[in-house]
Amino acid sequence: MSLAAETHGFLSPTGVEIAFLLVGLVTFGAALVTVITRQLVHAALWLVVTLGGLAVEYLLLTAEFIAWVQVLIYVGSVVVLLLFGLMLTRAPIGRSPDADSGNRWAALAVALAAAAALVWVVVDAFRTTWIDLDGPAAGSTKVTGASLFQNWVLPFEALSVLLLAALVGAIVLSRKAKADAAGTPGVPGARQDPADKEGVR
């Protein structure tokens, strides 16, 4: 156990740790609103708050590079991609009852189980590990870049392909919805086949 662990305890938190806890509570609240709101656009905007809160947490952990990557990629790209997907698929702007699948209790059970497993893994892995905020920065660009492109390059590229597939899927769903609306008789603004018109006559 390091010297920082011997001279510091949970009952004497520093200002950074208090700020970390408060930002974490705000981030948790924003994430909770993201999944329980019935307005899809509001969910996307609350997701911006959630991801921004994570970026602040990275800053408090002296991982500046990861924090800016969080802002540029997730807040600046993923959320914008999500909003474009909502616009391309013509999702309702107001309250959407279809956003509730009725499996909320099953989803809550799975979420609690996943959260418990994640907390247990993190606590077990970092039980005696302390981050010395006054020491050399462990989240510098050099260290993070070397770790990312040596050990995590495959998940990084897989995430890029996943985002591209999400964009293509949104475009395909939008074009299919337009085609169905254009070929369905009785829909306002839909085009009707001339043969069907003659049959009606």
PDB file of C-alpha atoms in Angstrom:
ATOM      1  CA  MET A   1       0.000   0.000   0.000  1.00  0.00           C
ATOM      2  CA  SER A   2       1.373   3.390  -0.970  1.00  0.00           C
ATOM      3  CA  LEU A   3       2.113   6.330   1.282  1.00  0.00           C
ATOM      4  CA  ALA A   4      -0.989   8.124   0.038  1.00  0.00           C
ATOM      5  CA  ALA A   5      -3.161   5.286   1.316  1.00  0.00           C
ATOM      6  CA  GLU A   6      -1.520   5.445   4.755  1.00  0.00           C
ATOM      7  CA  THR A   7      -1.919   9.201   5.227  1.00  0.00           C
ATOM      8  CA  HIS A   8      -5.383   9.526   3.752  1.00  0.00           C
ATOM      9  CA  GLY A   9      -8.699   7.897   4.630  1.00  0.00           C
ATOM     10  CA  PHE A  10     -12.307   7.849   3.585  1.00  0.00           C
ATOM     11  CA  LEU A  11     -13.338   9.973   6.574  1.00  0.00           C
ATOM     12  CA  SER A  12     -11.151  12.907   5.501  1.00  0.00           C
ATOM     13  CA  PRO A  13     -12.025  13.552   1.858  1.00  0.00           C
ATOM     14  CA  THR A  14     -10.250  16.241  -0.095  1.00  0.00           C
ATOM     15  CA  GLY A  15     -11.924  18.919  -2.181  1.00  0.00           C
ATOM     16  CA  VAL A  16     -11.242  16.968  -5.369  1.00  0.00           C
ATOM     17  CA  GLU A  17     -12.924  13.873  -3.959  1.00  0.00           C
ATOM     18  CA  ILE A  18     -15.963  15.868  -2.849  1.00  0.00           C
ATOM     19  CA  ALA A  19     -16.221  17.433  -6.309  1.00  0.00           C
ATOM     20  CA  PHE A  20     -15.839  13.975  -7.860  1.00  0.00           C
ATOM     21  CA  LEU A  21     -18.723  12.662  -5.737  1.00  0.00           C
ATOM     22  CA  LEU A  22     -20.998  15.618  -6.518  1.00  0.00           C
ATOM     23  CA  VAL A  23     -20.340  15.442 -10.252  1.00  0.00           C
ATOM     24  CA  GLY A  24     -20.911  11.694 -10.095  1.00  0.00           C
ATOM     25  CA  LEU A  25     -24.316  12.217  -8.481  1.00  0.00           C
ATOM     26  CA  VAL A  26     -25.285  14.746 -11.174  1.00  0.00           C
ATOM     27  CA  THR A  27     -24.090  12.363 -13.884  1.00  0.00           C
ATOM     28  CA  PHE A  28     -26.047   9.501 -12.356  1.00  0.00           C
ATOM     29  CA  GLY A  29     -29.188  11.632 -12.192  1.00  0.00           C
ATOM     30  CA  ALA A  30     -28.804  12.690 -15.822  1.00  0.00           C
ATOM     31  CA  ALA A  31     -28.292   9.075 -16.881  1.00  0.00           C
ATOM     32  CA  LEU A  32     -31.403   8.055 -14.956  1.00  0.00           C
ATOM     33  CA  VAL A  33     -33.476  10.747 -16.670  1.00  0.00           C
ATOM     34  CA  THR A  34     -32.048   9.645 -20.016  1.00  0.00           C
ATOM     35  CA  VAL A  35     -33.496   6.157 -19.691  1.00  0.00           C
ATOM     36  CA  ILE A  36     -36.843   7.024 -18.067  1.00  0.00           C
ATOM     37  CA  THR A  37     -37.946   9.981 -20.182  1.00  0.00           C
ATOM     38  CA  ARG A  38     -40.496   9.323 -22.917  1.00  0.00           C
ATOM     39  CA  GLN A  39     -39.278  12.109 -25.180  1.00  0.00           C
ATOM     40  CA  LEU A  40     -36.534  10.858 -27.452  1.00  0.00           C
ATOM     41  CA  VAL A  41     -35.016  14.270 -28.114  1.00  0.00           C
ATOM     42  CA  HIS A  42     -34.927  15.027 -24.394  1.00  0.00           C
ATOM     43  CA  ALA A  43     -33.218  11.674 -23.838  1.00  0.00           C
ATOM     44  CA  ALA A  44     -30.514  12.635 -26.344  1.00  0.00           C
ATOM     45  CA  LEU A  45     -30.002  16.004 -24.661  1.00  0.00           C
ATOM     46  CA  TRP A  46     -29.783  14.431 -21.210  1.00  0.00           C
ATOM     47  CA  LEU A  47     -27.249  12.028 -22.687  1.00  0.00           C
ATOM     48  CA  VAL A  48     -25.125  15.098 -23.468  1.00  0.00           C
ATOM     49  CA  VAL A  49     -25.227  16.012 -19.760  1.00  0.00           C
ATOM     50  CA  THR A  50     -24.306  12.451 -18.794  1.00  0.00           C
ATOM     51  CA  LEU A  51     -21.325  12.235 -21.129  1.00  0.00           C
ATOM     52  CA  GLY A  52     -20.234  15.738 -20.162  1.00  0.00           C
ATOM     53  CA  GLY A  53     -20.285  14.721 -16.518  1.00  0.00           C
ATOM     54  CA  LEU A  54     -18.052  11.763 -17.322  1.00  0.00           C
ATOM     55  CA  ALA A  55     -15.631  14.146 -19.029  1.00  0.00           C
ATOM     56  CA  VAL A  56     -15.501  16.248 -15.854  1.00  0.00           C
ATOM     57  CA  GLU A  57     -14.812  13.102 -13.841  1.00  0.00           C
ATOM     58  CA  TYR A  58     -11.870  12.304 -16.117  1.00  0.00           C
ATOM     59  CA  LEU A  59     -10.550  15.834 -15.602  1.00  0.00           C
ATOM     60  CA  LEU A  60     -10.739  15.378 -11.841  1.00  0.00           C
ATOM     61  CA  LEU A  61      -8.736  12.152 -12.221  1.00  0.00           C
ATOM     62  CA  THR A  62      -6.020  14.100 -14.108  1.00  0.00           C
ATOM     63  CA  ALA A  63      -6.816  12.284 -17.360  1.00  0.00           C
ATOM     64  CA  GLU A  64      -7.101  15.367 -19.544  1.00  0.00           C
ATOM     65  CA  PHE A  65      -6.626  13.545 -22.832  1.00  0.00           C
ATOM     66  CA  ILE A  66      -9.418  11.067 -22.098  1.00  0.00           C
ATOM     67  CA  ALA A  67     -11.657  13.946 -20.996  1.00  0.00           C
ATOM     68  CA  TRP A  68     -11.232  15.830 -24.269  1.00  0.00           C
ATOM     69  CA  VAL A  69     -11.680  12.638 -26.271  1.00  0.00           C
ATOM     70  CA  GLN A  70     -14.914  12.110 -24.328  1.00  0.00           C
ATOM     71  CA  VAL A  71     -16.098  15.590 -25.311  1.00  0.00           C
ATOM     72  CA  LEU A  72     -14.992  15.472 -28.942  1.00  0.00           C
ATOM     73  CA  ILE A  73     -16.055  11.921 -29.805  1.00  0.00           C
ATOM     74  CA  TYR A  74     -18.986  11.106 -27.572  1.00  0.00           C
ATOM     75  CA  VAL A  75     -20.571  14.506 -26.910  1.00  0.00           C
ATOM     76  CA  GLY A  76     -19.594  16.015 -30.252  1.00  0.00           C
ATOM     77  CA  SER A  77     -20.066  12.983 -32.516  1.00  0.00           C
ATOM     78  CA  VAL A  78     -22.141  10.216 -30.962  1.00  0.00           C
ATOM     79  CA  VAL A  79     -24.898  12.483 -29.665  1.00  0.00           C
ATOM     80  CA  VAL A  80     -24.967  14.425 -32.947  1.00  0.00           C
ATOM     81  CA  LEU A  81     -25.193  11.084 -34.770  1.00  0.00           C
ATOM     82  CA  LEU A  82     -28.077  10.091 -32.501  1.00  0.00           C
ATOM     83  CA  LEU A  83     -29.901  13.365 -33.173  1.00  0.00           C
ATOM     84  CA  PHE A  84     -29.377  12.927 -36.917  1.00  0.00           C
ATOM     85  CA  GLY A  85     -30.795   9.419 -36.605  1.00  0.00           C
ATOM     86  CA  LEU A  86     -33.866  10.778 -34.836  1.00  0.00           C
ATOM     87  CA  MET A  87     -34.356  13.359 -37.559  1.00  0.00           C
ATOM     88  CA  LEU A  88     -33.786  10.910 -40.415  1.00  0.00           C
ATOM     89  CA  THR A  89     -36.269   8.411 -39.000  1.00  0.00           C
ATOM     90  CA  ARG A  90     -38.784  11.186 -38.279  1.00  0.00           C
ATOM     91  CA  ALA A  91     -39.054  10.290 -34.634  1.00  0.00           C
ATOM     92  CA  PRO A  92     -41.777  12.131 -32.685  1.00  0.00           C
ATOM     93  CA  ILE A  93     -40.588  15.290 -30.966  1.00  0.00           C
ATOM     94  CA  GLY A  94     -43.092  15.192 -28.095  1.00  0.00           C
ATOM     95  CA  ARG A  95     -43.980  12.405 -25.696  1.00  0.00           C
ATOM     96  CA  SER A  96     -43.686   8.976 -27.269  1.00  0.00           C
ATOM     97  CA  PRO A  97     -45.700   6.204 -25.581  1.00  0.00           C
ATOM     98  CA  ASP A  98     -43.958   3.693 -27.850  1.00  0.00           C
ATOM     99  CA  ALA A  99     -40.686   4.423 -26.051  1.00  0.00           C
ATOM    100  CA  ASP A 100     -41.936   2.292 -23.146  1.00  0.00           C
ATOM    101  CA  SER A 101     -41.700  -1.367 -24.110  1.00  0.00           C
ATOM    102  CA  GLY A 102     -43.419  -2.643 -20.969  1.00  0.00           C
ATOM    103  CA  ASN A 103     -40.338  -4.623 -19.884  1.00  0.00           C
ATOM    104  CA  ARG A 104     -39.156  -2.009 -17.427  1.00  0.00           C
ATOM    105  CA  TRP A 105     -38.898  -4.416 -14.500  1.00  0.00           C
ATOM    106  CA  ALA A 106     -36.824  -6.901 -16.473  1.00  0.00           C
ATOM    107  CA  ALA A 107     -34.638  -4.054 -17.729  1.00  0.00           C
ATOM    108  CA  LEU A 108     -34.271  -2.732 -14.169  1.00  0.00           C
ATOM    109  CA  ALA A 109     -33.242  -6.163 -12.890  1.00  0.00           C
ATOM    110  CA  VAL A 110     -30.647  -6.552 -15.652  1.00  0.00           C
ATOM    111  CA  ALA A 111     -29.345  -3.020 -15.039  1.00  0.00           C
ATOM    112  CA  LEU A 112     -28.997  -3.602 -11.290  1.00  0.00           C
ATOM    113  CA  ALA A 113     -27.252  -6.926 -11.846  1.00  0.00           C
ATOM    114  CA  ALA A 114     -24.852  -5.361 -14.353  1.00  0.00           C
ATOM    115  CA  ALA A 115     -24.166  -2.425 -12.018  1.00  0.00           C
ATOM    116  CA  ALA A 116     -23.505  -4.770  -9.079  1.00  0.00           C
ATOM    117  CA  ALA A 117     -21.141  -6.879 -11.181  1.00  0.00           C
ATOM    118  CA  LEU A 118     -19.319  -3.777 -12.421  1.00  0.00           C
ATOM    119  CA  VAL A 119     -18.937  -2.337  -8.917  1.00  0.00           C
ATOM    120  CA  TRP A 120     -17.700  -5.673  -7.581  1.00  0.00           C
ATOM    121  CA  VAL A 121     -15.121  -6.031 -10.366  1.00  0.00           C
ATOM    122  CA  VAL A 122     -13.837  -2.469  -9.948  1.00  0.00           C
ATOM    123  CA  VAL A 123     -13.633  -2.720  -6.147  1.00  0.00           C
ATOM    124  CA  ASP A 124     -11.903  -6.101  -6.318  1.00  0.00           C
ATOM    125  CA  ALA A 125      -9.410  -4.899  -8.929  1.00  0.00           C
ATOM    126  CA  PHE A 126      -8.566  -1.559  -7.291  1.00  0.00           C
ATOM    127  CA  ARG A 127      -9.089  -2.394  -3.633  1.00  0.00           C
ATOM    128  CA  THR A 128      -5.651  -1.183  -2.509  1.00  0.00           C
ATOM    129  CA  THR A 129      -4.914   1.159  -5.409  1.00  0.00           C
ATOM    130  CA  TRP A 130      -4.812   4.880  -4.774  1.00  0.00           C
ATOM    131  CA  ILE A 131      -4.442   7.650  -7.319  1.00  0.00           C
ATOM    132  CA  ASP A 132      -1.934  10.266  -6.223  1.00  0.00           C
ATOM    133  CA  LEU A 133      -3.336  13.468  -7.694  1.00  0.00           C
ATOM    134  CA  ASP A 134      -0.193  15.373  -6.690  1.00  0.00           C
ATOM    135  CA  GLY A 135       2.129  12.988  -8.533  1.00  0.00           C
ATOM    136  CA  PRO A 136       2.970  12.776 -12.243  1.00  0.00           C
ATOM    137  CA  ALA A 137       0.014  12.704 -14.588  1.00  0.00           C
ATOM    138  CA  ALA A 138      -0.944   9.142 -15.459  1.00  0.00           C
ATOM    139  CA  GLY A 139      -3.435  10.140 -18.145  1.00  0.00           C
ATOM    140  CA  SER A 140      -1.113  12.108 -20.391  1.00  0.00           C
ATOM    141  CA  THR A 141      -1.427  11.973 -24.160  1.00  0.00           C
ATOM    142  CA  LYS A 142       1.705   9.871 -24.588  1.00  0.00           C
ATOM    143  CA  VAL A 143       0.761   7.209 -22.032  1.00  0.00           C
ATOM    144  CA  THR A 144      -2.888   7.043 -23.099  1.00  0.00           C
ATOM    145  CA  GLY A 145      -2.083   6.969 -26.821  1.00  0.00           C
ATOM    146  CA  ALA A 146       0.435   4.171 -26.374  1.00  0.00           C
ATOM    147  CA  SER A 147      -2.048   2.117 -24.347  1.00  0.00           C
ATOM    148  CA  LEU A 148      -4.918   2.812 -26.754  1.00  0.00           C
ATOM    149  CA  PHE A 149      -3.154   1.939 -29.992  1.00  0.00           C
ATOM    150  CA  GLN A 150      -1.199  -1.000 -28.574  1.00  0.00           C
ATOM    151  CA  ASN A 151      -3.675  -2.777 -26.318  1.00  0.00           C
ATOM    152  CA  TRP A 152      -7.115  -1.417 -27.279  1.00  0.00           C
ATOM    153  CA  VAL A 153      -6.859  -0.770 -31.006  1.00  0.00           C
ATOM    154  CA  LEU A 154      -9.274  -3.585 -31.954  1.00  0.00           C
ATOM    155  CA  PRO A 155     -12.179  -2.385 -29.713  1.00  0.00           C
ATOM    156  CA  PHE A 156     -11.478   1.171 -30.890  1.00  0.00           C
ATOM    157  CA  GLU A 157     -11.865   0.199 -34.545  1.00  0.00           C
ATOM    158  CA  ALA A 158     -14.875  -2.013 -33.766  1.00  0.00           C
ATOM    159  CA  LEU A 159     -16.591   0.987 -32.187  1.00  0.00           C
ATOM    160  CA  SER A 160     -15.915   3.019 -35.338  1.00  0.00           C
ATOM    161  CA  VAL A 161     -17.533   0.334 -37.491  1.00  0.00           C
ATOM    162  CA  LEU A 162     -20.477   0.156 -35.081  1.00  0.00           C
ATOM    163  CA  LEU A 163     -21.095   3.904 -35.356  1.00  0.00           C
ATOM    164  CA  LEU A 164     -20.922   3.709 -39.148  1.00  0.00           C
ATOM    165  CA  ALA A 165     -23.409   0.823 -39.129  1.00  0.00           C
ATOM    166  CA  ALA A 166     -25.758   2.863 -36.927  1.00  0.00           C
ATOM    167  CA  LEU A 167     -25.680   5.758 -39.389  1.00  0.00           C
ATOM    168  CA  VAL A 168     -26.291   3.486 -42.382  1.00  0.00           C
ATOM    169  CA  GLY A 169     -29.111   1.740 -40.513  1.00  0.00           C
ATOM    170  CA  ALA A 170     -30.806   5.066 -39.753  1.00  0.00           C
ATOM    171  CA  ILE A 171     -30.672   6.022 -43.436  1.00  0.00           C
ATOM    172  CA  VAL A 172     -32.041   2.631 -44.546  1.00  0.00           C
ATOM    173  CA  LEU A 173     -34.922   2.800 -42.049  1.00  0.00           C
ATOM    174  CA  SER A 174     -35.747   6.340 -43.168  1.00  0.00           C
ATOM    175  CA  ARG A 175     -35.866   5.374 -46.853  1.00  0.00           C
ATOM    176  CA  LYS A 176     -37.979   2.296 -46.087  1.00  0.00           C
ATOM    177  CA  ALA A 177     -40.469   4.374 -44.092  1.00  0.00           C
ATOM    178  CA  LYS A 178     -40.751   6.867 -46.947  1.00  0.00           C
ATOM    179  CA  ALA A 179     -41.294   4.056 -49.463  1.00  0.00           C
ATOM    180  CA  ASP A 180     -44.015   2.450 -47.329  1.00  0.00           C
ATOM    181  CA  ALA A 181     -45.782   5.791 -46.868  1.00  0.00           C
ATOM    182  CA  ALA A 182     -45.600   6.539 -50.596  1.00  0.00           C
ATOM    183  CA  GLY A 183     -47.096   3.192 -51.610  1.00  0.00           C
ATOM    184  CA  THR A 184     -49.845   2.855 -48.998  1.00  0.00           C
ATOM    185  CA  PRO A 185     -53.351   3.824 -50.243  1.00  0.00           C
ATOM    186  CA  GLY A 186     -55.373   6.032 -47.942  1.00  0.00           C
ATOM    187  CA  VAL A 187     -52.381   7.714 -46.359  1.00  0.00           C
ATOM    188  CA  PRO A 188     -52.468  11.519 -46.760  1.00  0.00           C
ATOM    189  CA  GLY A 189     -49.861  12.572 -49.255  1.00  0.00           C
ATOM    190  CA  ALA A 190     -49.231   8.998 -50.431  1.00  0.00           C
ATOM    191  CA  ARG A 191     -48.957   8.243 -54.106  1.00  0.00           C
ATOM    192  CA  GLN A 192     -51.411   5.717 -55.494  1.00  0.00           C
ATOM    193  CA  ASP A 193     -50.828   3.377 -58.410  1.00  0.00           C
ATOM    194  CA  PRO A 194     -52.813   4.357 -61.548  1.00  0.00           C
ATOM    195  CA  ALA A 195     -53.965   0.741 -61.908  1.00  0.00           C
ATOM    196  CA  ASP A 196     -55.501   0.942 -58.452  1.00  0.00           C
ATOM    197  CA  LYS A 197     -57.306   4.131 -59.429  1.00  0.00           C
ATOM    198  CA  GLU A 198     -58.779   2.439 -62.514  1.00  0.00           C
ATOM    199  CA  GLY A 199     -59.859  -0.510 -60.418  1.00  0.00           C
ATOM    200  CA  VAL A 200     -61.666   1.836 -58.046  1.00  0.00           C
ATOM    201  CA  ARG A 201     -63.512   3.408 -60.970  1.00  0.00           C
TER     202      ARG A 201
END
